[in-house]
């Protein structure tokens, strides 16, 4: 295509020059290229007696060849080939994965620009005060959450979603606010620093129920928690920060925080009574 455009352009220039100008400089001004000007100077020295129109045609021929050369060089790089991203923000080489499961904690951080590939808002009931900005989950996790909430409802348990995916910036705001309110020491026990939060993975959901709507340890005394404890693993979810495993997970017990890992992993984690960290080490 470039060859045809160059040829047509060259033809138009020849006609223009023949009709309106007899000076070689005219074509130089059109293209504004130093290589053409140098060509012209050489031609003027080597062939002073050649007529001006012939000189113009030679210059145009050189320009045409230049375009053809550039076109062939372009074709050397496949126009349909896409440049691979050097930094794949969701690459398994960049973050800690085991059997396709992503581990996020204080030692295994996510970058500021890590964003789950497919975020959707699960079709479940949320706590009325839940922030619309943090209702999303990665699609597979969201669909599993829907199945779990529906199963609980069939048994008279009404679960409520509170907080799912949080971007790095939102987590940063949550953490800083907690530090200002309760101090850094307390904040670090319950709130992940930006980049170390599972919420950024889009695979976690904080949840409560109509029985108890506060995110505190009293949730463990509800029918909803007992139902989750007995059934969450059937849908691919685990209690991420269980009691007695604080030194392993790095966080205090949180009966409201559930993480999607898939049914195979969740059943094994549940059966052995281990954490995600322990599961990924084995």
Coordinates of C-alpha atoms in Angstrom, one line a residue:
X1 CA 0.0 0.0 0.0
X2 CA 2.8 2.4 0.8
X3 CA 4.4 1.7 -2.6
X4 CA 1.2 2.8 -4.4
X5 CA 0.9 5.9 -2.3
X6 CA 4.5 6.8 -2.9
X7 CA 4.1 6.3 -6.6
X8 CA 1.0 8.4 -6.8
X9 CA 2.6 11.1 -4.7
X10 CA 5.7 11.1 -7.0
X11 CA 3.6 11.4 -10.1
X12 CA 1.6 14.4 -8.7
X13 CA 4.9 16.1 -7.7
X14 CA 6.3 15.7 -11.2
X15 CA 3.3 17.2 -12.8
X16 CA 3.3 20.0 -10.3
X17 CA 6.9 20.8 -10.9
X18 CA 6.6 20.7 -14.6
X19 CA 3.6 23.0 -14.6
X20 CA 4.6 25.5 -11.9
X21 CA 8.3 25.3 -11.3
X22 CA 11.6 24.5 -13.0
X23 CA 13.6 24.6 -9.8
X24 CA 14.8 21.5 -8.0
X25 CA 14.4 23.3 -4.8
X26 CA 10.6 23.1 -5.1
X27 CA 10.6 19.4 -4.5
X28 CA 13.0 19.7 -1.6
X29 CA 10.7 22.1 0.2
X30 CA 7.8 19.6 -0.3
X31 CA 9.6 16.8 1.4
X32 CA 11.8 18.8 3.7
X33 CA 14.5 16.0 3.9
X34 CA 18.2 16.7 4.3
X35 CA 18.9 13.4 2.3
X36 CA 17.1 14.8 -0.7
X37 CA 19.0 18.1 -0.5
X38 CA 22.3 16.4 -0.3
X39 CA 21.3 14.3 -3.3
X40 CA 20.5 17.4 -5.3
X41 CA 23.8 19.1 -4.5
X42 CA 25.7 16.1 -5.7
X43 CA 23.6 15.9 -8.9
X44 CA 24.2 19.6 -9.6
X45 CA 27.9 19.2 -9.3
X46 CA 28.0 16.0 -11.4
X47 CA 25.6 17.0 -14.1
X48 CA 25.4 20.8 -14.5
X49 CA 24.4 20.4 -18.1
X50 CA 21.4 18.1 -17.5
X51 CA 18.1 19.8 -18.0
X52 CA 16.2 20.8 -14.8
X53 CA 13.2 18.5 -15.4
X54 CA 15.5 15.5 -15.7
X55 CA 17.1 16.5 -12.4
X56 CA 13.8 16.7 -10.8
X57 CA 12.8 13.3 -12.1
X58 CA 16.0 11.7 -10.7
X59 CA 15.4 13.3 -7.3
X60 CA 11.9 11.9 -7.3
X61 CA 13.1 8.5 -8.3
X62 CA 15.5 8.6 -5.4
X63 CA 12.7 9.6 -3.0
X64 CA 10.5 6.8 -4.4
X65 CA 13.2 4.3 -3.8
X66 CA 13.6 5.6 -0.3
X67 CA 9.9 5.0 0.4
X68 CA 10.0 1.5 -1.1
X69 CA 13.0 0.7 1.1
X70 CA 11.3 2.0 4.2
X71 CA 8.2 -0.1 3.3
X72 CA 10.2 -3.3 2.9
X73 CA 11.9 -2.6 6.2
X74 CA 8.5 -2.2 7.9
X75 CA 7.4 -5.5 6.5
X76 CA 10.4 -7.1 8.2
X77 CA 8.5 -6.5 11.4
X78 CA 5.2 -8.3 11.1
X79 CA 2.5 -5.5 11.3
X80 CA 0.1 -7.9 13.0
X81 CA 2.6 -8.9 15.7
X82 CA 1.9 -7.4 19.1
X83 CA 4.7 -6.3 21.4
X84 CA 4.6 -8.5 24.5
X85 CA 4.3 -6.7 27.7
X86 CA 7.5 -6.8 29.7
X87 CA 5.7 -6.5 33.0
X88 CA 2.7 -8.7 33.2
X89 CA 1.1 -7.4 36.4
X90 CA -0.8 -10.7 36.9
X91 CA 2.1 -13.0 35.9
X92 CA 2.6 -16.2 37.9
X93 CA 6.3 -15.5 37.7
X94 CA 5.9 -12.2 39.5
X95 CA 3.8 -13.3 42.4
X96 CA 3.6 -16.4 44.5
X97 CA 1.3 -19.1 43.1
X98 CA 0.9 -22.7 43.9
X99 CA -1.4 -25.0 41.9
X100 CA -2.8 -21.8 40.4
X101 CA -3.6 -20.3 43.8
X102 CA -2.3 -16.8 44.5
X103 CA -0.8 -16.1 48.0
X104 CA -1.0 -12.5 49.3
X105 CA 0.3 -11.6 52.7
X106 CA 2.9 -9.4 54.3
X107 CA 5.7 -11.2 52.6
X108 CA 4.0 -11.7 49.2
X109 CA 2.9 -8.3 48.0
X110 CA 0.9 -7.1 45.0
X111 CA 2.0 -4.0 43.0
X112 CA 0.0 -0.8 42.9
X113 CA -1.3 -1.6 39.5
X114 CA -2.4 -5.2 40.1
X115 CA -6.0 -5.5 39.0
X116 CA -7.9 -8.8 38.7
X117 CA -8.6 -9.6 35.1
X118 CA -12.4 -9.9 35.3
X119 CA -14.2 -8.1 38.1
X120 CA -18.0 -8.3 38.6
X121 CA -20.4 -7.5 41.3
X122 CA -21.8 -10.8 42.7
X123 CA -25.6 -11.1 42.8
X124 CA -25.9 -11.4 46.5
X125 CA -27.3 -9.3 49.3
X126 CA -25.0 -6.7 50.8
X127 CA -25.0 -4.9 54.1
X128 CA -26.9 -1.6 53.5
X129 CA -23.8 0.4 54.4
X130 CA -21.5 -1.5 52.1
X131 CA -19.5 0.8 49.9
X132 CA -20.4 0.3 46.2
X133 CA -16.7 0.7 45.3
X134 CA -15.8 -2.5 47.1
X135 CA -18.5 -4.9 46.1
X136 CA -16.8 -6.6 43.2
X137 CA -15.0 -9.9 43.0
X138 CA -13.1 -11.9 40.4
X139 CA -15.8 -13.5 38.3
X140 CA -15.2 -17.2 39.3
X141 CA -15.1 -16.2 43.0
X142 CA -18.2 -14.1 42.6
X143 CA -20.2 -17.0 41.0
X144 CA -19.1 -19.3 43.8
X145 CA -20.1 -16.7 46.4
X146 CA -23.6 -16.5 44.8
X147 CA -24.0 -20.3 45.1
X148 CA -22.9 -20.3 48.7
X149 CA -25.2 -17.4 49.6
X150 CA -28.1 -19.1 47.9
X151 CA -27.5 -22.4 49.7
X152 CA -27.3 -20.6 53.0
X153 CA -30.6 -18.8 52.3
X154 CA -32.3 -22.2 51.6
X155 CA -31.4 -23.2 55.1
X156 CA -32.7 -20.0 56.7
X157 CA -29.4 -18.1 56.9
X158 CA -29.2 -14.7 55.3
X159 CA -25.5 -13.8 54.6
X160 CA -24.5 -10.2 53.8
X161 CA -21.6 -9.1 51.8
X162 CA -19.5 -6.2 53.2
X163 CA -16.3 -5.8 51.3
X164 CA -14.8 -7.5 48.3
X165 CA -12.2 -6.1 45.9
X166 CA -10.3 -3.1 47.1
X167 CA -7.8 -1.3 44.9
X168 CA -4.3 -0.4 46.2
X169 CA -5.5 3.2 46.8
X170 CA -8.6 2.2 48.6
X171 CA -6.6 -0.2 50.9
X172 CA -4.1 2.6 51.5
X173 CA -6.9 4.9 52.7
X174 CA -8.4 2.1 54.9
X175 CA -5.1 1.4 56.5
X176 CA -4.2 5.0 57.1
X177 CA -7.5 5.8 58.6
X178 CA -7.2 2.8 61.0
X179 CA -3.7 4.0 62.0
X180 CA -5.0 7.5 62.7
X181 CA -7.9 6.1 64.7
X182 CA -6.3 3.2 66.6
X183 CA -2.6 3.5 66.2
X184 CA -0.2 1.6 63.9
X185 CA 0.3 -1.4 66.3
X186 CA -3.4 -2.1 66.4
X187 CA -4.0 -1.4 62.7
X188 CA -1.3 -3.9 61.7
X189 CA -3.1 -6.7 63.6
X190 CA -6.4 -6.3 61.6
X191 CA -5.8 -4.2 58.5
X192 CA -3.4 -5.1 55.8
X193 CA -1.0 -2.5 54.5
X194 CA -1.5 -1.5 50.9
X195 CA -0.1 -4.2 48.6
X196 CA -0.5 -6.9 51.2
X197 CA -4.2 -7.2 51.3
X198 CA -6.1 -10.2 49.9
X199 CA -8.9 -7.8 49.0
X200 CA -6.8 -6.4 46.2
X201 CA -6.7 -9.9 44.6
X202 CA -10.5 -9.8 44.1
X203 CA -10.8 -13.3 45.8
X204 CA -11.9 -12.3 49.3
X205 CA -15.1 -11.1 50.8
X206 CA -15.9 -9.9 54.3
X207 CA -19.3 -11.1 55.3
X208 CA -21.8 -11.0 58.1
X209 CA -25.4 -11.8 58.4
X210 CA -28.8 -10.4 59.4
X211 CA -28.2 -11.8 62.9
X212 CA -25.0 -9.8 63.4
X213 CA -23.9 -7.0 61.1
X214 CA -20.7 -5.9 62.8
X215 CA -17.2 -7.0 61.7
X216 CA -16.0 -8.3 65.0
X217 CA -15.3 -11.6 66.7
X218 CA -18.8 -11.8 68.1
X219 CA -19.9 -13.0 64.6
X220 CA -18.5 -16.5 65.6
X221 CA -21.5 -16.9 67.9
X222 CA -24.1 -16.7 65.1
X223 CA -25.9 -19.4 63.2
X224 CA -24.4 -17.9 60.1
X225 CA -20.9 -18.4 61.2
X226 CA -21.6 -22.0 62.2
X227 CA -23.1 -22.6 58.8
X228 CA -20.1 -21.1 57.1
X229 CA -17.7 -23.1 59.2
X230 CA -19.5 -26.3 58.1
X231 CA -20.2 -25.4 54.5
X232 CA -17.9 -22.7 53.1
X233 CA -15.3 -25.2 51.8
X234 CA -18.0 -26.9 49.6
X235 CA -18.0 -23.8 47.5
X236 CA -14.3 -23.1 47.4
X237 CA -14.0 -20.7 50.4
X238 CA -11.8 -20.9 53.5
X239 CA -11.8 -18.9 56.7
X240 CA -8.6 -17.0 55.9
X241 CA -7.5 -16.0 59.3
X242 CA -8.5 -18.7 61.8
X243 CA -8.2 -18.6 65.5
X244 CA -4.9 -20.0 66.9
X245 CA -3.0 -19.4 63.6
X246 CA -2.1 -15.7 64.1
X247 CA 1.6 -16.4 64.0
X248 CA 1.2 -18.2 60.7
X249 CA -1.1 -15.8 58.9
X250 CA 0.3 -12.6 60.5
X251 CA -3.2 -11.4 61.4
X252 CA -5.6 -11.7 64.3
X253 CA -8.6 -14.0 64.1
X254 CA -11.2 -12.7 61.7
X255 CA -14.4 -14.9 61.6
X256 CA -15.8 -12.6 58.8
X257 CA -13.0 -12.9 56.3
X258 CA -13.4 -15.6 53.6
X259 CA -11.1 -16.3 50.7
X260 CA -11.9 -18.2 47.5
X261 CA -9.3 -20.9 46.6
X262 CA -11.3 -23.4 44.7
X263 CA -13.1 -26.5 45.9
X264 CA -10.1 -28.9 45.8
X265 CA -7.9 -26.7 47.9
X266 CA -10.6 -25.6 50.3
X267 CA -11.6 -29.1 51.1
X268 CA -8.0 -30.1 51.8
X269 CA -7.4 -27.0 53.9
X270 CA -10.6 -27.7 55.8
X271 CA -9.9 -31.4 56.4
X272 CA -6.4 -30.8 57.7
X273 CA -7.2 -27.7 59.7
X274 CA -4.4 -25.7 58.1
X275 CA -4.0 -22.2 56.7
X276 CA -3.4 -21.1 53.1
X277 CA 0.2 -20.5 54.0
X278 CA 0.6 -24.0 55.3
X279 CA -1.2 -25.5 52.3
X280 CA 1.1 -23.7 49.9
X281 CA 4.2 -24.8 51.7
X282 CA 3.3 -28.5 51.3

